[in-house]
Coordinates of C-alpha atoms in Angstrom, one line a residue:
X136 CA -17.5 -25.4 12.0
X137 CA -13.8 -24.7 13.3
X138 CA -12.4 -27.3 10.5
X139 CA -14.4 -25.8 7.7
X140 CA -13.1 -21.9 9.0
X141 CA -9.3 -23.5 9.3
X142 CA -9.9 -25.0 5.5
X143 CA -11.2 -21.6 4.6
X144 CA -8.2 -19.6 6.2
X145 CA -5.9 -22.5 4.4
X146 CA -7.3 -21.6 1.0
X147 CA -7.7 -17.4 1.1
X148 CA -3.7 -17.7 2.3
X149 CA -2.7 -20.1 -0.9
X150 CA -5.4 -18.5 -3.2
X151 CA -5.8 -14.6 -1.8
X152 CA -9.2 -12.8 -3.0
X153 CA -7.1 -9.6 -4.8
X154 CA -5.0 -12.3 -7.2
X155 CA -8.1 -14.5 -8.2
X156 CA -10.3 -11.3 -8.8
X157 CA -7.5 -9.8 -10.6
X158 CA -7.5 -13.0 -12.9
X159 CA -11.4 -13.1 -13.1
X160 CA -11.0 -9.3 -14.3
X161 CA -8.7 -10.3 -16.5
X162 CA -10.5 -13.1 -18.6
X163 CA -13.4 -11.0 -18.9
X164 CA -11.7 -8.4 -20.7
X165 CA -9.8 -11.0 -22.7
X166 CA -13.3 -12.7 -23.4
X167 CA -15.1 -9.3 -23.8
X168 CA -12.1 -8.6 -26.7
X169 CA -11.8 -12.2 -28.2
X170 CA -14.0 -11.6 -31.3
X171 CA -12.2 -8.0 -32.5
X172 CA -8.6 -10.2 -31.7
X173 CA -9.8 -13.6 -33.6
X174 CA -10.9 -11.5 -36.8
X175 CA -7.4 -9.5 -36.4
X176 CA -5.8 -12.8 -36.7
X177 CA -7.4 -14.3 -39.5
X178 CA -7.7 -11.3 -41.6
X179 CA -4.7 -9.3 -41.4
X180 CA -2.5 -12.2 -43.1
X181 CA -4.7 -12.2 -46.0
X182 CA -5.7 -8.5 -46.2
X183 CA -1.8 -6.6 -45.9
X184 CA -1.8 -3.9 -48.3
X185 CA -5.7 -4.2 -49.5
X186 CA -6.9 -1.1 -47.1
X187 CA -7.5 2.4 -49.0
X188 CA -7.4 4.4 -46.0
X189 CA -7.8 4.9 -42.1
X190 CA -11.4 4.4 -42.4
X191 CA -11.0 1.3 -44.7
X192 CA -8.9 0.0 -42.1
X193 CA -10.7 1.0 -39.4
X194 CA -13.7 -0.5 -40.6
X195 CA -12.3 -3.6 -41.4
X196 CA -10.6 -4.5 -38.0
X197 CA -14.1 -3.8 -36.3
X198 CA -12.9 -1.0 -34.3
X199 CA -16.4 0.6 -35.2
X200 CA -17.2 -1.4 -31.8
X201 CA -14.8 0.8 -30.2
X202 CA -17.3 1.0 -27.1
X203 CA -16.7 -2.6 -26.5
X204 CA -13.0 -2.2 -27.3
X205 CA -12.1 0.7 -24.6
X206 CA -14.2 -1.2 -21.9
X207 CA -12.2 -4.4 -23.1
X208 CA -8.6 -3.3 -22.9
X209 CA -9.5 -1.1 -19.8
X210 CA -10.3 -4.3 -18.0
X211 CA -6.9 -6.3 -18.9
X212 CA -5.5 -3.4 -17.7
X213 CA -7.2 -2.7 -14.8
X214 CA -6.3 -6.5 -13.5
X215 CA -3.0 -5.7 -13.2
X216 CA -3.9 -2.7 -10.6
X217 CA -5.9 -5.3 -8.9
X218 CA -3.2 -7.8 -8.4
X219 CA -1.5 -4.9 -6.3
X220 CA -4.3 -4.4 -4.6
X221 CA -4.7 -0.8 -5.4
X222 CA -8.2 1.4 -4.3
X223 CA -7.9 3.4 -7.5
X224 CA -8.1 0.2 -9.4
X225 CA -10.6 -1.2 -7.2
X226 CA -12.9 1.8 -7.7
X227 CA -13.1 2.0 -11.7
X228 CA -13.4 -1.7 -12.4
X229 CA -16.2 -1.5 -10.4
X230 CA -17.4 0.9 -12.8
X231 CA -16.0 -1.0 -16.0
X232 CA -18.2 -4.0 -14.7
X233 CA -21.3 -2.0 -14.4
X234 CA -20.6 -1.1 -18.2
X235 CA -19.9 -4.5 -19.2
X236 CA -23.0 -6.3 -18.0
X237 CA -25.0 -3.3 -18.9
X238 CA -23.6 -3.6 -22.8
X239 CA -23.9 -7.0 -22.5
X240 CA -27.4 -7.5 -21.3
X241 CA -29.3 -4.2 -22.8
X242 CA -27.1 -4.5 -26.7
X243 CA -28.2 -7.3 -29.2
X244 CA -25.0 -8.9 -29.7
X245 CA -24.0 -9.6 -26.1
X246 CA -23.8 -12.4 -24.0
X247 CA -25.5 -13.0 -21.1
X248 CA -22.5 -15.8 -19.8
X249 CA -19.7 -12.5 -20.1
X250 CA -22.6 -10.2 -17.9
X251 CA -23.4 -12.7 -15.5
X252 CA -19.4 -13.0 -14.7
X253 CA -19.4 -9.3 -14.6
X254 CA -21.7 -8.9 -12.1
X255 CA -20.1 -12.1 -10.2
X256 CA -16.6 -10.2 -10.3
X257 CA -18.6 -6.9 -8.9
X258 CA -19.6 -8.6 -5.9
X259 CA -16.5 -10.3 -4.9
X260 CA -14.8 -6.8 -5.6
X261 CA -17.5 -5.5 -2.9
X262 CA -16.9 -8.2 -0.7
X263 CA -13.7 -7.9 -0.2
X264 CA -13.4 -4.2 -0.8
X265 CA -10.5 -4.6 2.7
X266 CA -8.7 -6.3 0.5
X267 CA -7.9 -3.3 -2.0
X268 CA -6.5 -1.2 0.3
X269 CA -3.3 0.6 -1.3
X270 CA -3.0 3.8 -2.2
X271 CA 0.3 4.3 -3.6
X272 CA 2.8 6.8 -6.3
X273 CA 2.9 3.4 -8.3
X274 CA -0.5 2.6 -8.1
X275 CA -1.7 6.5 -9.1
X276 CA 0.4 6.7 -11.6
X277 CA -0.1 3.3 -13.7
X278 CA -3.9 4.6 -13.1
X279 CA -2.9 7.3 -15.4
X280 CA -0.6 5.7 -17.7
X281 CA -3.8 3.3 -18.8
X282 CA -6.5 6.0 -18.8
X283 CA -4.1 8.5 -20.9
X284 CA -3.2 5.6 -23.1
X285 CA -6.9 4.4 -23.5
X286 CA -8.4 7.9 -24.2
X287 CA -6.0 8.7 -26.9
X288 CA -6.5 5.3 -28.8
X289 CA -10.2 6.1 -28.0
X290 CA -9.1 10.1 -29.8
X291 CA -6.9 8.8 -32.5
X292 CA -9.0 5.7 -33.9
X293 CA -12.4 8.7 -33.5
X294 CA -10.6 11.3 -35.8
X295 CA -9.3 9.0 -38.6
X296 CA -12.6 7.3 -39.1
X297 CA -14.6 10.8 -39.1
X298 CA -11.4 12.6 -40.8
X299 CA -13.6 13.7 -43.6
X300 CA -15.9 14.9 -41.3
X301 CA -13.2 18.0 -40.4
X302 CA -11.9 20.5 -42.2
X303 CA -9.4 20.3 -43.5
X304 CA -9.8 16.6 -43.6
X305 CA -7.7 14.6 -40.9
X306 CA -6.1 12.2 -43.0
X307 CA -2.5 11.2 -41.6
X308 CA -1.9 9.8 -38.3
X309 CA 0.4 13.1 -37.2
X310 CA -2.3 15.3 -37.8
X311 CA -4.7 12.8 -36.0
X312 CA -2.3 12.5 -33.3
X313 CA -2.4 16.8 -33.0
X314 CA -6.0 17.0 -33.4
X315 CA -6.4 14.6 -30.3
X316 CA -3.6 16.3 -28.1
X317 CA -4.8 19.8 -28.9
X318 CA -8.5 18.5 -28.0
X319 CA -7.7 16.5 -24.9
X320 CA -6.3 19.2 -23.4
X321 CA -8.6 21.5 -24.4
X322 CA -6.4 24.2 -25.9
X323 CA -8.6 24.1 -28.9
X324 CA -6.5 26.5 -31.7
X325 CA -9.5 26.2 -34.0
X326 CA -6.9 25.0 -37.2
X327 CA -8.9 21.9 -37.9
X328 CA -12.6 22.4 -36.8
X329 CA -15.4 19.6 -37.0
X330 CA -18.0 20.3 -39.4
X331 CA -20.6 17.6 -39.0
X332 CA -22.8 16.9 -36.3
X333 CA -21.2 13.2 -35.8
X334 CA -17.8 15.0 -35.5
X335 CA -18.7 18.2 -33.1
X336 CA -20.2 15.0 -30.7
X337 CA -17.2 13.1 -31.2
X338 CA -15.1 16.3 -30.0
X339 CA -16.9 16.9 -27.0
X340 CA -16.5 13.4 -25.8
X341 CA -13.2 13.9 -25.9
X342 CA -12.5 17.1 -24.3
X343 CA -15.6 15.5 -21.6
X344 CA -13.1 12.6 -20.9
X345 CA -9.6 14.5 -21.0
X346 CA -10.8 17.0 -18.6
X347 CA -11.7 14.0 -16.4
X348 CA -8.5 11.9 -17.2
X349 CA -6.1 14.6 -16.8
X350 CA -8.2 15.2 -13.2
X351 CA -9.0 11.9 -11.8
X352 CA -5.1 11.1 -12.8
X353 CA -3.2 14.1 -11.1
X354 CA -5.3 13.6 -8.1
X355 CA -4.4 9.8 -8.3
X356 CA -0.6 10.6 -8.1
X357 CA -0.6 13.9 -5.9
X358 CA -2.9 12.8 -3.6
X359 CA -0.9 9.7 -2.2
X360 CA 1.7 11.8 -1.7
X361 CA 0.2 14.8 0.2
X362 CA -1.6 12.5 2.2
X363 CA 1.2 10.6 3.2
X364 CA 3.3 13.6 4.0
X365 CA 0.4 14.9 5.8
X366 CA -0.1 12.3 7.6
X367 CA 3.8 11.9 9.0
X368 CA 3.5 15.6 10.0
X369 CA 0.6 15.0 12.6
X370 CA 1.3 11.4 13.6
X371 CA 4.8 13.7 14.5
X372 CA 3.9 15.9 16.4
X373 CA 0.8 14.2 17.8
X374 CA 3.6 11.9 18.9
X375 CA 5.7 14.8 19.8
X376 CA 3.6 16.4 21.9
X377 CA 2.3 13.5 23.8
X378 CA 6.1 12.4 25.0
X379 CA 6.0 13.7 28.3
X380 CA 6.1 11.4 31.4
X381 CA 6.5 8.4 29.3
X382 CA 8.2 5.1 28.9
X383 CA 10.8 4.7 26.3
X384 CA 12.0 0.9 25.6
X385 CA 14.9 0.4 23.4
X386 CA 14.9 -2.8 21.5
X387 CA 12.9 -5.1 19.7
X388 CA 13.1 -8.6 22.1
X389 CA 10.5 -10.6 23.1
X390 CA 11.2 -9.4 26.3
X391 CA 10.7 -5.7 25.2
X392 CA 7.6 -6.2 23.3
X393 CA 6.2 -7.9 26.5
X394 CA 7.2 -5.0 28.5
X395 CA 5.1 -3.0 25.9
X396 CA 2.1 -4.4 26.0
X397 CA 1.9 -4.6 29.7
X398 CA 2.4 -0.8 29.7
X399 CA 0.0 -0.4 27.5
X400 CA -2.4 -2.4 29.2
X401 CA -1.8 -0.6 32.4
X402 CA -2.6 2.8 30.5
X403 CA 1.1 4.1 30.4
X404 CA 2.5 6.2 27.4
X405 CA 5.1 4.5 25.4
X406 CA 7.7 5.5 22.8
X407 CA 9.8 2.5 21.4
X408 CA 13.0 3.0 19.5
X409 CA 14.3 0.3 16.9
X410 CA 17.5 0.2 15.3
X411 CA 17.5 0.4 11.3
X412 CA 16.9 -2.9 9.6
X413 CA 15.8 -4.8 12.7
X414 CA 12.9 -6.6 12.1
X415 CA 9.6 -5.9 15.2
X416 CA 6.5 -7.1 15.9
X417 CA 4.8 -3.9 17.9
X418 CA 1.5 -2.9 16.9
X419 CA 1.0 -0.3 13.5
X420 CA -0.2 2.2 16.5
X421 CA 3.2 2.2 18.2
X422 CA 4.7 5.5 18.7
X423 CA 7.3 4.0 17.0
X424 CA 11.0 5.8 15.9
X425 CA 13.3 3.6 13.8
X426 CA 17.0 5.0 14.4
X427 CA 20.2 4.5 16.3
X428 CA 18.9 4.5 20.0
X429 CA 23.1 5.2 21.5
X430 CA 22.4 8.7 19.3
X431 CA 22.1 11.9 21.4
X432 CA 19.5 13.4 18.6
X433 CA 17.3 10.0 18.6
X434 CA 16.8 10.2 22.5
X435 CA 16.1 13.8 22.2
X436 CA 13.0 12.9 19.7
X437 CA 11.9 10.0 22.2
X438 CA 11.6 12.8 24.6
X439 CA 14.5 10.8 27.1
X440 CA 14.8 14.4 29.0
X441 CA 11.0 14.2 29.9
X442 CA 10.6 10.3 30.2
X443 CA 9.9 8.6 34.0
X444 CA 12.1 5.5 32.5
X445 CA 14.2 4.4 29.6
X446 CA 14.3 0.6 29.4
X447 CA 17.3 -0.8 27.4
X448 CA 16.5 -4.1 26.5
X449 CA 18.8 -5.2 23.4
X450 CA 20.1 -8.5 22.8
X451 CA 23.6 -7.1 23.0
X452 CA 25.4 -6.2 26.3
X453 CA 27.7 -3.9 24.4
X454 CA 25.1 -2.1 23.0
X455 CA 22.8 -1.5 26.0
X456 CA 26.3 -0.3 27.9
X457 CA 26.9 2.1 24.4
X458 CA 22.6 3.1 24.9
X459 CA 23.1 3.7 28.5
X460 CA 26.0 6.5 28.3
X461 CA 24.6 8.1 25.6
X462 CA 21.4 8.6 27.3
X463 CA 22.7 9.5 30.8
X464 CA 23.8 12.9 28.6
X465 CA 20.0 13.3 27.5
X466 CA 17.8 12.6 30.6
X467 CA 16.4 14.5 33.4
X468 CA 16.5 14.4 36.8
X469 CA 13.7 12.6 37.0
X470 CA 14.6 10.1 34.4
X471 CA 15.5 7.1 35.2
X472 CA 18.0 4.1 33.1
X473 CA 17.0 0.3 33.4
X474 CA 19.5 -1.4 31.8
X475 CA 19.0 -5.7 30.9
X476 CA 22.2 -7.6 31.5
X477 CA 21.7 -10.5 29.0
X478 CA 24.6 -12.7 30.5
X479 CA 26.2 -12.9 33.9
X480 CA 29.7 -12.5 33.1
X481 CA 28.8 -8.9 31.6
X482 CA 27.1 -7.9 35.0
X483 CA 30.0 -5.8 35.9
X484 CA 31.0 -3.9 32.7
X485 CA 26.8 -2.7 32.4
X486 CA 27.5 -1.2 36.3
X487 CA 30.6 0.8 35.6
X488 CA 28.4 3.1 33.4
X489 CA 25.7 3.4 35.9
X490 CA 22.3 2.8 35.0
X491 CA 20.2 3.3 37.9
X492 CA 18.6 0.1 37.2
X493 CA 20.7 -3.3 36.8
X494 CA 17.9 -5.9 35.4
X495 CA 19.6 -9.8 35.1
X496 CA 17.2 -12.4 34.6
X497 CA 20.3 -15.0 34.4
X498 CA 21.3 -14.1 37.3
X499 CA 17.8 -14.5 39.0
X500 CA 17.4 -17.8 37.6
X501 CA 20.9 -19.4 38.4
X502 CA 19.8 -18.2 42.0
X503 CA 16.4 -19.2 42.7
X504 CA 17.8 -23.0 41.1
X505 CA 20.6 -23.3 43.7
X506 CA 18.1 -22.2 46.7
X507 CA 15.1 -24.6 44.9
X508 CA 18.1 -27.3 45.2
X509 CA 19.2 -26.7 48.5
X510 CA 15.6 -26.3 49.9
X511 CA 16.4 -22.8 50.8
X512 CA 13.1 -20.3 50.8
X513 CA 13.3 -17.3 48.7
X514 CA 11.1 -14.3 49.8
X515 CA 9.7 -11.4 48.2
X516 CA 12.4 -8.9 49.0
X517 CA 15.2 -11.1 48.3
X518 CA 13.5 -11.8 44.7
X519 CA 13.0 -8.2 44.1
X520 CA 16.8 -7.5 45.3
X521 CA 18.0 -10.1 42.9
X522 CA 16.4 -8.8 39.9
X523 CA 16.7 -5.1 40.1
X524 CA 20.2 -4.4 41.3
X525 CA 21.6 -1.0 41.7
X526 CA 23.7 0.0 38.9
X527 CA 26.0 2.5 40.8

């Protein structure tokens, strides 16, 4: 059973479930549109300059199916939200797929192969609905670059084939392009007014859908935002407001994050501050603030004047002695500076700016060897005197 989960866990990391549902998504749109782009192929060569009009030509390339068409290029396009793993994306293919098995199963010329993949594709998407977790600007707005783009083919391909269903007549693509515009929006000036029942219909179902486009897709692209700005403000002063007898550790060490969790573990509040471009591996929960720890401002947002210890654990002596003097401006009476002394020969310069704490696990080491090799014994107080040495 552990072999066939590590062979399982092997393939989801070469092959992840958002890429091949993306690509399943995409073939069935590509299969759902192969018959309107085989008869594109094969007739336009021999047909250029035969057509009489929009509706000739209309007619002609099949784009009476226009149903099958929208749901078609919707799913191509929706695959490419699905490769970045976005919810919005996740949420109307799910929908798209619905349509697709219904149109295939319920119509007379579907296929019952393209409708069983649809409703394959559905439950993978449900399965691994975790997967489809981003909710991003990008995302949002490609969300409404395809359903904009797909309503007004849907608008523009509509009023040419009924244009002799309005008056006046819609018979050039810029008045087309107006008609559509001025309906999706629903300004409605009244110039060009339907006059058959197939037309008025055709009119509302596009004034239905651009009310709906021109919502879903605003709330697609502001909401990320205000949610993530939101979001900052409370984590902040959540954060803010909870800094208050803490622990601040400076640095991103193995030794720091091991210092973390222990805290952590022991029920102790902990802010951790991580110079710019240096990479970490706390937790997504950590009361985390990525800045210059040796600035006065940072250490004043880590709450250093109402922590119980600051523990400045960088790789780099020079840097903990720069952390060290800035912070003895910031704390508290109460506060208190534990400084790491990476290597021996730096022991001295990290005491002549006084940390309260002097922590040198070289030193510690290099000691407990020579007494291990000269059969000395090492007690408690001597082991604790070792490590922690005064820093003034």
């Amino acid at each position: 059973m552990k072999t066939l989960f590590k062979k399982l866990s092997a393939i989801k990391t070469v092959l992840p479930p958002h890429r091949c549902i993306g690509l399943l998504t995409l073939i069935i749109g590509c299969v759902f549109l192969k018959p309107l782009l085989l008869h594109i192929y094969h007739f336009i060569p021999q047909a250029r300059g035969t057509f009489t009009g929009w509706k000739d030509l209309i007619s002609t390339l099949g784009l009476l199916t226009l149903p099958q068409v929208g749901l078609g290029i919707a799913m191509v396009l929706m695959s490419i939200g699905l490769f970045l793993r976005a919810r919005v994306a996740w949420s109307f293919t799910l929908i798209l797929l619905v349509a697709v098995a219904l149109f295939n199963y319920l119509l007379p010329g579907g296929s019952q192969h393209i409708g069983n993949f649809a409703l394959f594709d559905g439950l993978c998407l449900l399965w691994f609905w975790r997967e489809f977790s981003q909710s991003s600007l990008a995302a949002g707005t490609l969300f409404a670059l395809i359903s904009f783009a797909s309503l007004l083919t849907y608008a523009l391909c509509g009023s040419l084939y009924l244009g002799e269903e309005f008056h006046p007549v819609i018979d050039e693509l810029s008045t087309a392009l107006y008609f559509s515009t001025v309906s999706m929006s629903t300004v409605g000036f009244g110039d060009i007014v339907p006059v058959t029942p197939s037309a008025r219909l055709f009119t509302v179902s596009i004034i239905i859908l651009g009310i709906t486009v021109f919502a879903t897709s605003i709330s697609a692209i502001i909401g990320p935002v205000i949610g993530g700005n939101l979001k900052r403000m409370i984590k902040g002063r959540i954060s803010h407001a909870m800094r208050k007898n803490h622990m601040i550790i400076i640095g991103a060490t193995p030794l720091a994050l091991s210092v973390y969790n222990g805290l952590k573990e022991r029920g102790d509040t902990v802010t951790v501050i991580v110079p710019p471009g240096v990479g970490h591996d706390y937790p997504a929960d950590t009361d985390l603030i990525t800045d210059d720890p040796s600035s006065d401002k940072t250490l004043r947002d880590a709450g250093a004047d109402k922590a119980r210890y600051i523990l400045v654990l960088r790789n780099d002596d020079s840097d903990n002695a720069f952390i060290v003097l800035a912070a003895k401006e910031v704390v508290g009476s109460e506060s208190k500076i534990l400084a790491l002394v990476n290597s021996d020969k730096n022991l001295k310069k990290i005491k002549r700016v006084q940390p309260d704490i002097v922590f040198s696990l070289q030193t510690l080491a290099s000691e407990m060897l020579l007494r291990k090799l000269s059969g000395e014994n090492m007690d408690t107080d001597n082991l604790m005197e070792l490590l922690f040495q005064d820093g003034h």
